[in-house]
Amino acid sequence: MNKPTKKMCVLLLFCLYTLSGCNMLTPAPKPDIGPAGKPVESLPNPPLQERFWSPPVELYDLEGTAGVIFEGIIKTNWPQAKEGIINLTTLWEKVQPVIAGKKGVKEADEAINDLTMSVQQEKASQAYDALNKFMGSISDIGKSYKLSPLSDIIAVGNAIRSASFYVEDKDWSKAAAKAKALEDTWGQVKTSMESIGIMGELVKAHSSIKQMRDAVNAENKGAFEEQIANINDSMGRIRHFFRGK
């Protein structure tokens, strides 16, 4: 019988090491506690096929309804805001069975309750904060739909509302910070919306966002409101283009 060669010995040792150390190839289990307390709660990634599903159309419609409510808030048109809350709640209740268990649902539930109360009490600042928190949670839900720009569309919408809120109050220092944040957000996410059939609206939106920043820096509310009308049109068309895709 031939003696094992050096090459065969090395191969045997490697196989034994692999069998004994196979746990090195598996993810480490989530700890119950870390050095400074409990780790962040996280949900497992959805099954692979689910990551490529289209978002329910109601999630896009929530963004449109948010615009109605926001306009009611900043213009102190509380009947409009209250009617918007009814529509928002209806959409949210309708879509919940489809998105149950996704990250952001619990936070959205809490935010919509705060939003409803703030609008009923006609408290503008609290209503604005709650609306942005609610839509931020919807953006988090949208992130599970990997091929959809829904999350990014909502992020831009929230940034537009933030800048507009402080322009309405003529708080120009905060408005300038929010306008800069809007420009940064747009720069980070606009590529996700680039698609044949909607490129013209993306170009218009890009121009409007630049001019919104310039209007804020010049403390020119009239010029800003002109660009808000333009961005409302462009982002509405972009949202409609991707709705249901």
PDB file of C-alpha atoms in Angstrom:
ATOM      1  CA  MET A   1       0.000   0.000   0.000  1.00  0.00           C
ATOM      2  CA  ASN A   2       1.368   3.391  -0.954  1.00  0.00           C
ATOM      3  CA  LYS A   3       2.135   5.841   1.819  1.00  0.00           C
ATOM      4  CA  PRO A   4       0.022   9.006   1.818  1.00  0.00           C
ATOM      5  CA  THR A   5       1.727  11.871   0.077  1.00  0.00           C
ATOM      6  CA  LYS A   6       2.230  15.285   1.619  1.00  0.00           C
ATOM      7  CA  LYS A   7      -0.446  16.665  -0.724  1.00  0.00           C
ATOM      8  CA  MET A   8      -2.969  14.053   0.441  1.00  0.00           C
ATOM      9  CA  CYS A   9      -2.228  14.827   4.113  1.00  0.00           C
ATOM     10  CA  VAL A  10      -2.821  18.517   3.578  1.00  0.00           C
ATOM     11  CA  LEU A  11      -6.116  17.769   1.820  1.00  0.00           C
ATOM     12  CA  LEU A  12      -7.222  15.476   4.651  1.00  0.00           C
ATOM     13  CA  LEU A  13      -6.405  18.086   7.295  1.00  0.00           C
ATOM     14  CA  PHE A  14      -8.308  20.723   5.326  1.00  0.00           C
ATOM     15  CA  CYS A  15     -11.416  18.508   5.127  1.00  0.00           C
ATOM     16  CA  LEU A  16     -11.307  17.794   8.869  1.00  0.00           C
ATOM     17  CA  TYR A  17     -10.920  21.513   9.611  1.00  0.00           C
ATOM     18  CA  THR A  18     -13.834  22.379   7.323  1.00  0.00           C
ATOM     19  CA  LEU A  19     -16.110  19.812   8.963  1.00  0.00           C
ATOM     20  CA  SER A  20     -15.233  20.935  12.458  1.00  0.00           C
ATOM     21  CA  GLY A  21     -15.338  24.639  11.667  1.00  0.00           C
ATOM     22  CA  CYS A  22     -18.364  24.802   9.390  1.00  0.00           C
ATOM     23  CA  ASN A  23     -20.108  27.074  11.872  1.00  0.00           C
ATOM     24  CA  MET A  24     -17.701  29.809  10.805  1.00  0.00           C
ATOM     25  CA  LEU A  25     -19.647  30.032   7.555  1.00  0.00           C
ATOM     26  CA  THR A  26     -23.016  30.655   9.227  1.00  0.00           C
ATOM     27  CA  PRO A  27     -24.186  34.054  10.493  1.00  0.00           C
ATOM     28  CA  ALA A  28     -23.583  34.748  14.163  1.00  0.00           C
ATOM     29  CA  PRO A  29     -26.788  34.465  16.227  1.00  0.00           C
ATOM     30  CA  LYS A  30     -28.407  37.695  17.331  1.00  0.00           C
ATOM     31  CA  PRO A  31     -27.353  38.472  20.932  1.00  0.00           C
ATOM     32  CA  ASP A  32     -29.833  39.065  23.719  1.00  0.00           C
ATOM     33  CA  ILE A  33     -27.712  41.891  25.071  1.00  0.00           C
ATOM     34  CA  GLY A  34     -24.800  44.016  23.901  1.00  0.00           C
ATOM     35  CA  PRO A  35     -22.181  46.110  25.694  1.00  0.00           C
ATOM     36  CA  ALA A  36     -24.606  48.973  26.299  1.00  0.00           C
ATOM     37  CA  GLY A  37     -27.985  47.260  26.345  1.00  0.00           C
ATOM     38  CA  LYS A  38     -30.377  45.503  24.016  1.00  0.00           C
ATOM     39  CA  PRO A  39     -29.623  45.418  20.271  1.00  0.00           C
ATOM     40  CA  VAL A  40     -31.942  47.062  17.765  1.00  0.00           C
ATOM     41  CA  GLU A  41     -35.063  45.118  16.942  1.00  0.00           C
ATOM     42  CA  SER A  42     -34.998  43.888  13.365  1.00  0.00           C
ATOM     43  CA  LEU A  43     -37.179  41.794  11.134  1.00  0.00           C
ATOM     44  CA  PRO A  44     -35.752  39.150   8.799  1.00  0.00           C
ATOM     45  CA  ASN A  45     -35.453  40.046   5.128  1.00  0.00           C
ATOM     46  CA  PRO A  46     -38.525  39.001   3.159  1.00  0.00           C
ATOM     47  CA  PRO A  47     -38.257  35.915   0.919  1.00  0.00           C
ATOM     48  CA  LEU A  48     -36.305  36.615  -2.256  1.00  0.00           C
ATOM     49  CA  GLN A  49     -39.335  36.658  -4.542  1.00  0.00           C
ATOM     50  CA  GLU A  50     -41.144  39.162  -2.295  1.00  0.00           C
ATOM     51  CA  ARG A  51     -38.327  41.681  -2.627  1.00  0.00           C
ATOM     52  CA  PHE A  52     -39.234  42.147  -6.291  1.00  0.00           C
ATOM     53  CA  TRP A  53     -42.985  42.579  -5.878  1.00  0.00           C
ATOM     54  CA  SER A  54     -44.550  45.941  -6.671  1.00  0.00           C
ATOM     55  CA  PRO A  55     -45.774  47.999  -3.709  1.00  0.00           C
ATOM     56  CA  PRO A  56     -49.534  48.170  -3.174  1.00  0.00           C
ATOM     57  CA  VAL A  57     -50.942  51.195  -4.989  1.00  0.00           C
ATOM     58  CA  GLU A  58     -52.355  52.453  -1.683  1.00  0.00           C
ATOM     59  CA  LEU A  59     -48.822  53.288  -0.515  1.00  0.00           C
ATOM     60  CA  TYR A  60     -48.449  55.664  -3.461  1.00  0.00           C
ATOM     61  CA  ASP A  61     -51.905  57.091  -2.765  1.00  0.00           C
ATOM     62  CA  LEU A  62     -50.900  57.785   0.844  1.00  0.00           C
ATOM     63  CA  GLU A  63     -48.224  60.157  -0.458  1.00  0.00           C
ATOM     64  CA  GLY A  64     -50.777  62.011  -2.557  1.00  0.00           C
ATOM     65  CA  THR A  65     -53.150  62.281   0.391  1.00  0.00           C
ATOM     66  CA  ALA A  66     -50.301  63.552   2.581  1.00  0.00           C
ATOM     67  CA  GLY A  67     -50.018  66.509   0.224  1.00  0.00           C
ATOM     68  CA  VAL A  68     -53.695  67.356   0.706  1.00  0.00           C
ATOM     69  CA  ILE A  69     -53.352  67.214   4.489  1.00  0.00           C
ATOM     70  CA  PHE A  70     -50.151  69.250   4.478  1.00  0.00           C
ATOM     71  CA  GLU A  71     -51.691  72.004   2.387  1.00  0.00           C
ATOM     72  CA  GLY A  72     -54.581  72.127   4.829  1.00  0.00           C
ATOM     73  CA  ILE A  73     -52.174  72.410   7.750  1.00  0.00           C
ATOM     74  CA  ILE A  74     -50.006  75.244   6.428  1.00  0.00           C
ATOM     75  CA  LYS A  75     -52.968  77.192   5.021  1.00  0.00           C
ATOM     76  CA  THR A  76     -54.955  76.591   8.254  1.00  0.00           C
ATOM     77  CA  ASN A  77     -57.670  75.031   6.120  1.00  0.00           C
ATOM     78  CA  TRP A  78     -58.640  72.567   8.819  1.00  0.00           C
ATOM     79  CA  PRO A  79     -61.735  71.166   7.052  1.00  0.00           C
ATOM     80  CA  GLN A  80     -59.434  70.147   4.178  1.00  0.00           C
ATOM     81  CA  ALA A  81     -56.910  68.613   6.572  1.00  0.00           C
ATOM     82  CA  LYS A  82     -59.638  66.724   8.455  1.00  0.00           C
ATOM     83  CA  GLU A  83     -61.125  65.356   5.256  1.00  0.00           C
ATOM     84  CA  GLY A  84     -57.619  64.296   4.229  1.00  0.00           C
ATOM     85  CA  ILE A  85     -57.222  62.434   7.524  1.00  0.00           C
ATOM     86  CA  ILE A  86     -60.370  60.430   6.770  1.00  0.00           C
ATOM     87  CA  ASN A  87     -58.990  59.429   3.369  1.00  0.00           C
ATOM     88  CA  LEU A  88     -55.545  58.691   4.808  1.00  0.00           C
ATOM     89  CA  THR A  89     -57.014  56.440   7.502  1.00  0.00           C
ATOM     90  CA  THR A  90     -59.141  54.585   4.942  1.00  0.00           C
ATOM     91  CA  LEU A  91     -56.121  53.903   2.727  1.00  0.00           C
ATOM     92  CA  TRP A  92     -53.996  52.858   5.701  1.00  0.00           C
ATOM     93  CA  GLU A  93     -56.585  50.396   6.979  1.00  0.00           C
ATOM     94  CA  LYS A  94     -57.032  48.958   3.486  1.00  0.00           C
ATOM     95  CA  VAL A  95     -53.325  48.328   2.896  1.00  0.00           C
ATOM     96  CA  GLN A  96     -52.397  46.986   6.333  1.00  0.00           C
ATOM     97  CA  PRO A  97     -53.249  43.313   5.660  1.00  0.00           C
ATOM     98  CA  VAL A  98     -50.846  43.359   2.694  1.00  0.00           C
ATOM     99  CA  ILE A  99     -47.901  44.900   4.556  1.00  0.00           C
ATOM    100  CA  ALA A 100     -48.378  43.322   7.991  1.00  0.00           C
ATOM    101  CA  GLY A 101     -45.046  42.514   9.643  1.00  0.00           C
ATOM    102  CA  LYS A 102     -42.949  44.931   7.590  1.00  0.00           C
ATOM    103  CA  LYS A 103     -40.584  47.333   9.291  1.00  0.00           C
ATOM    104  CA  GLY A 104     -42.287  50.684   9.830  1.00  0.00           C
ATOM    105  CA  VAL A 105     -45.882  49.484  10.301  1.00  0.00           C
ATOM    106  CA  LYS A 106     -45.864  49.863  14.077  1.00  0.00           C
ATOM    107  CA  GLU A 107     -44.320  53.335  13.873  1.00  0.00           C
ATOM    108  CA  ALA A 108     -46.843  54.378  11.228  1.00  0.00           C
ATOM    109  CA  ASP A 109     -49.714  53.254  13.458  1.00  0.00           C
ATOM    110  CA  GLU A 110     -48.424  55.441  16.284  1.00  0.00           C
ATOM    111  CA  ALA A 111     -47.815  58.424  14.009  1.00  0.00           C
ATOM    112  CA  ILE A 112     -51.247  58.352  12.359  1.00  0.00           C
ATOM    113  CA  ASN A 113     -52.871  58.432  15.797  1.00  0.00           C
ATOM    114  CA  ASP A 114     -50.781  61.484  16.738  1.00  0.00           C
ATOM    115  CA  LEU A 115     -51.563  63.082  13.381  1.00  0.00           C
ATOM    116  CA  THR A 116     -55.307  62.557  13.751  1.00  0.00           C
ATOM    117  CA  MET A 117     -55.315  64.070  17.228  1.00  0.00           C
ATOM    118  CA  SER A 118     -53.196  67.062  16.183  1.00  0.00           C
ATOM    119  CA  VAL A 119     -55.422  67.844  13.205  1.00  0.00           C
ATOM    120  CA  GLN A 120     -58.575  67.496  15.277  1.00  0.00           C
ATOM    121  CA  GLN A 121     -57.080  69.941  17.789  1.00  0.00           C
ATOM    122  CA  GLU A 122     -55.883  72.177  14.927  1.00  0.00           C
ATOM    123  CA  LYS A 123     -52.274  72.263  16.152  1.00  0.00           C
ATOM    124  CA  ALA A 124     -50.178  73.003  13.071  1.00  0.00           C
ATOM    125  CA  SER A 125     -46.643  72.256  14.323  1.00  0.00           C
ATOM    126  CA  GLN A 126     -47.632  68.967  15.952  1.00  0.00           C
ATOM    127  CA  ALA A 127     -49.637  67.944  12.887  1.00  0.00           C
ATOM    128  CA  TYR A 128     -46.707  68.702  10.574  1.00  0.00           C
ATOM    129  CA  ASP A 129     -44.329  66.657  12.733  1.00  0.00           C
ATOM    130  CA  ALA A 130     -46.738  63.723  12.942  1.00  0.00           C
ATOM    131  CA  LEU A 131     -47.395  63.780   9.187  1.00  0.00           C
ATOM    132  CA  ASN A 132     -43.686  63.637   8.402  1.00  0.00           C
ATOM    133  CA  LYS A 133     -43.201  60.820  10.923  1.00  0.00           C
ATOM    134  CA  PHE A 134     -46.065  58.871   9.382  1.00  0.00           C
ATOM    135  CA  MET A 135     -44.773  59.293   5.856  1.00  0.00           C
ATOM    136  CA  GLY A 136     -41.232  58.520   7.016  1.00  0.00           C
ATOM    137  CA  SER A 137     -42.558  55.186   8.278  1.00  0.00           C
ATOM    138  CA  ILE A 138     -44.283  54.574   4.934  1.00  0.00           C
ATOM    139  CA  SER A 139     -40.919  55.247   3.286  1.00  0.00           C
ATOM    140  CA  ASP A 140     -39.373  52.583   5.545  1.00  0.00           C
ATOM    141  CA  ILE A 141     -42.085  50.136   4.463  1.00  0.00           C
ATOM    142  CA  GLY A 142     -41.356  50.988   0.843  1.00  0.00           C
ATOM    143  CA  LYS A 143     -37.715  49.964   1.223  1.00  0.00           C
ATOM    144  CA  SER A 144     -38.724  46.298   1.245  1.00  0.00           C
ATOM    145  CA  TYR A 145     -39.813  46.650  -2.397  1.00  0.00           C
ATOM    146  CA  LYS A 146     -36.347  46.627  -3.875  1.00  0.00           C
ATOM    147  CA  LEU A 147     -37.192  47.492  -7.481  1.00  0.00           C
ATOM    148  CA  SER A 148     -39.579  50.337  -6.661  1.00  0.00           C
ATOM    149  CA  PRO A 149     -38.632  54.006  -6.108  1.00  0.00           C
ATOM    150  CA  LEU A 150     -41.575  54.415  -3.707  1.00  0.00           C
ATOM    151  CA  SER A 151     -39.381  54.955  -0.661  1.00  0.00           C
ATOM    152  CA  ASP A 152     -37.344  57.615  -2.460  1.00  0.00           C
ATOM    153  CA  ILE A 153     -40.415  59.403  -3.825  1.00  0.00           C
ATOM    154  CA  ILE A 154     -41.765  59.696  -0.281  1.00  0.00           C
ATOM    155  CA  ALA A 155     -38.384  60.856   1.058  1.00  0.00           C
ATOM    156  CA  VAL A 156     -38.379  63.686  -1.482  1.00  0.00           C
ATOM    157  CA  GLY A 157     -41.991  64.519  -0.599  1.00  0.00           C
ATOM    158  CA  ASN A 158     -41.159  64.766   3.076  1.00  0.00           C
ATOM    159  CA  ALA A 159     -38.168  66.999   2.338  1.00  0.00           C
ATOM    160  CA  ILE A 160     -40.327  69.289   0.174  1.00  0.00           C
ATOM    161  CA  ARG A 161     -42.936  69.561   2.927  1.00  0.00           C
ATOM    162  CA  SER A 162     -40.255  70.389   5.504  1.00  0.00           C
ATOM    163  CA  ALA A 163     -38.841  73.249   3.458  1.00  0.00           C
ATOM    164  CA  SER A 164     -42.320  74.553   2.642  1.00  0.00           C
ATOM    165  CA  PHE A 165     -43.439  74.493   6.280  1.00  0.00           C
ATOM    166  CA  TYR A 166     -40.685  76.851   7.394  1.00  0.00           C
ATOM    167  CA  VAL A 167     -41.030  79.109   4.359  1.00  0.00           C
ATOM    168  CA  GLU A 168     -44.715  79.533   5.215  1.00  0.00           C
ATOM    169  CA  ASP A 169     -43.643  80.734   8.677  1.00  0.00           C
ATOM    170  CA  LYS A 170     -40.845  82.835   7.135  1.00  0.00           C
ATOM    171  CA  ASP A 171     -38.359  81.109   9.406  1.00  0.00           C
ATOM    172  CA  TRP A 172     -35.634  81.572   6.826  1.00  0.00           C
ATOM    173  CA  SER A 173     -32.750  79.999   8.731  1.00  0.00           C
ATOM    174  CA  LYS A 174     -34.635  76.729   9.233  1.00  0.00           C
ATOM    175  CA  ALA A 175     -36.029  76.945   5.720  1.00  0.00           C
ATOM    176  CA  ALA A 176     -32.495  77.250   4.329  1.00  0.00           C
ATOM    177  CA  ALA A 177     -31.387  74.143   6.217  1.00  0.00           C
ATOM    178  CA  LYS A 178     -34.418  72.219   4.973  1.00  0.00           C
ATOM    179  CA  ALA A 179     -33.912  73.408   1.390  1.00  0.00           C
ATOM    180  CA  LYS A 180     -30.308  72.193   1.551  1.00  0.00           C
ATOM    181  CA  ALA A 181     -31.514  68.860   2.980  1.00  0.00           C
ATOM    182  CA  LEU A 182     -34.019  68.593   0.111  1.00  0.00           C
ATOM    183  CA  GLU A 183     -31.278  69.186  -2.439  1.00  0.00           C
ATOM    184  CA  ASP A 184     -29.080  66.552  -0.780  1.00  0.00           C
ATOM    185  CA  THR A 185     -31.911  64.025  -0.640  1.00  0.00           C
ATOM    186  CA  TRP A 186     -32.728  64.606  -4.294  1.00  0.00           C
ATOM    187  CA  GLY A 187     -29.104  64.118  -5.273  1.00  0.00           C
ATOM    188  CA  GLN A 188     -28.997  60.794  -3.429  1.00  0.00           C
ATOM    189  CA  VAL A 189     -32.223  59.278  -4.774  1.00  0.00           C
ATOM    190  CA  LYS A 190     -32.999  60.727  -8.211  1.00  0.00           C
ATOM    191  CA  THR A 191     -31.219  57.893 -10.052  1.00  0.00           C
ATOM    192  CA  SER A 192     -33.746  55.409  -8.634  1.00  0.00           C
ATOM    193  CA  MET A 193     -36.486  57.238 -10.545  1.00  0.00           C
ATOM    194  CA  GLU A 194     -34.687  57.421 -13.869  1.00  0.00           C
ATOM    195  CA  SER A 195     -36.799  55.555 -16.390  1.00  0.00           C
ATOM    196  CA  ILE A 196     -37.818  55.970 -20.014  1.00  0.00           C
ATOM    197  CA  GLY A 197     -41.065  57.892 -20.105  1.00  0.00           C
ATOM    198  CA  ILE A 198     -40.473  60.091 -17.066  1.00  0.00           C
ATOM    199  CA  MET A 199     -37.056  61.653 -17.656  1.00  0.00           C
ATOM    200  CA  GLY A 200     -38.542  65.004 -18.666  1.00  0.00           C
ATOM    201  CA  GLU A 201     -40.295  65.365 -15.310  1.00  0.00           C
ATOM    202  CA  LEU A 202     -37.090  64.466 -13.470  1.00  0.00           C
ATOM    203  CA  VAL A 203     -35.282  67.270 -15.298  1.00  0.00           C
ATOM    204  CA  LYS A 204     -38.071  69.693 -14.344  1.00  0.00           C
ATOM    205  CA  ALA A 205     -38.019  68.546 -10.720  1.00  0.00           C
ATOM    206  CA  HIS A 206     -34.242  68.945 -10.568  1.00  0.00           C
ATOM    207  CA  SER A 207     -34.522  72.520 -11.836  1.00  0.00           C
ATOM    208  CA  SER A 208     -37.345  73.351  -9.414  1.00  0.00           C
ATOM    209  CA  ILE A 209     -35.387  72.080  -6.414  1.00  0.00           C
ATOM    210  CA  LYS A 210     -32.390  74.222  -7.356  1.00  0.00           C
ATOM    211  CA  GLN A 211     -34.619  77.280  -7.739  1.00  0.00           C
ATOM    212  CA  MET A 212     -36.381  76.540  -4.441  1.00  0.00           C
ATOM    213  CA  ARG A 213     -33.025  76.679  -2.687  1.00  0.00           C
ATOM    214  CA  ASP A 214     -32.183  79.967  -4.408  1.00  0.00           C
ATOM    215  CA  ALA A 215     -35.562  81.445  -3.462  1.00  0.00           C
ATOM    216  CA  VAL A 216     -35.075  80.495   0.184  1.00  0.00           C
ATOM    217  CA  ASN A 217     -31.586  81.973   0.250  1.00  0.00           C
ATOM    218  CA  ALA A 218     -33.038  85.184  -1.190  1.00  0.00           C
ATOM    219  CA  GLU A 219     -35.904  85.025   1.344  1.00  0.00           C
ATOM    220  CA  ASN A 220     -38.302  85.321  -1.571  1.00  0.00           C
ATOM    221  CA  LYS A 221     -41.524  83.554  -0.583  1.00  0.00           C
ATOM    222  CA  GLY A 222     -43.276  84.336  -3.862  1.00  0.00           C
ATOM    223  CA  ALA A 223     -40.538  82.731  -5.953  1.00  0.00           C
ATOM    224  CA  PHE A 224     -40.494  79.726  -3.647  1.00  0.00           C
ATOM    225  CA  GLU A 225     -44.256  79.222  -3.953  1.00  0.00           C
ATOM    226  CA  GLU A 226     -43.959  79.371  -7.746  1.00  0.00           C
ATOM    227  CA  GLN A 227     -41.448  76.519  -7.638  1.00  0.00           C
ATOM    228  CA  ILE A 228     -43.588  74.593  -5.133  1.00  0.00           C
ATOM    229  CA  ALA A 229     -46.386  74.619  -7.728  1.00  0.00           C
ATOM    230  CA  ASN A 230     -43.929  73.280 -10.319  1.00  0.00           C
ATOM    231  CA  ILE A 231     -42.511  70.556  -8.066  1.00  0.00           C
ATOM    232  CA  ASN A 232     -46.028  69.517  -7.053  1.00  0.00           C
ATOM    233  CA  ASP A 233     -46.797  68.924 -10.712  1.00  0.00           C
ATOM    234  CA  SER A 234     -43.553  67.075 -11.489  1.00  0.00           C
ATOM    235  CA  MET A 235     -43.530  64.845  -8.394  1.00  0.00           C
ATOM    236  CA  GLY A 236     -47.234  64.096  -8.867  1.00  0.00           C
ATOM    237  CA  ARG A 237     -46.548  62.926 -12.417  1.00  0.00           C
ATOM    238  CA  ILE A 238     -43.552  60.867 -11.264  1.00  0.00           C
ATOM    239  CA  ARG A 239     -45.603  59.241  -8.519  1.00  0.00           C
ATOM    240  CA  HIS A 240     -48.417  58.432 -10.959  1.00  0.00           C
ATOM    241  CA  PHE A 241     -45.933  56.997 -13.472  1.00  0.00           C
ATOM    242  CA  PHE A 242     -44.587  54.437 -11.000  1.00  0.00           C
ATOM    243  CA  ARG A 243     -47.911  53.693  -9.254  1.00  0.00           C
ATOM    244  CA  GLY A 244     -48.738  50.020  -9.741  1.00  0.00           C
ATOM    245  CA  LYS A 245     -45.460  49.180 -11.518  1.00  0.00           C
TER     246      LYS A 245
END
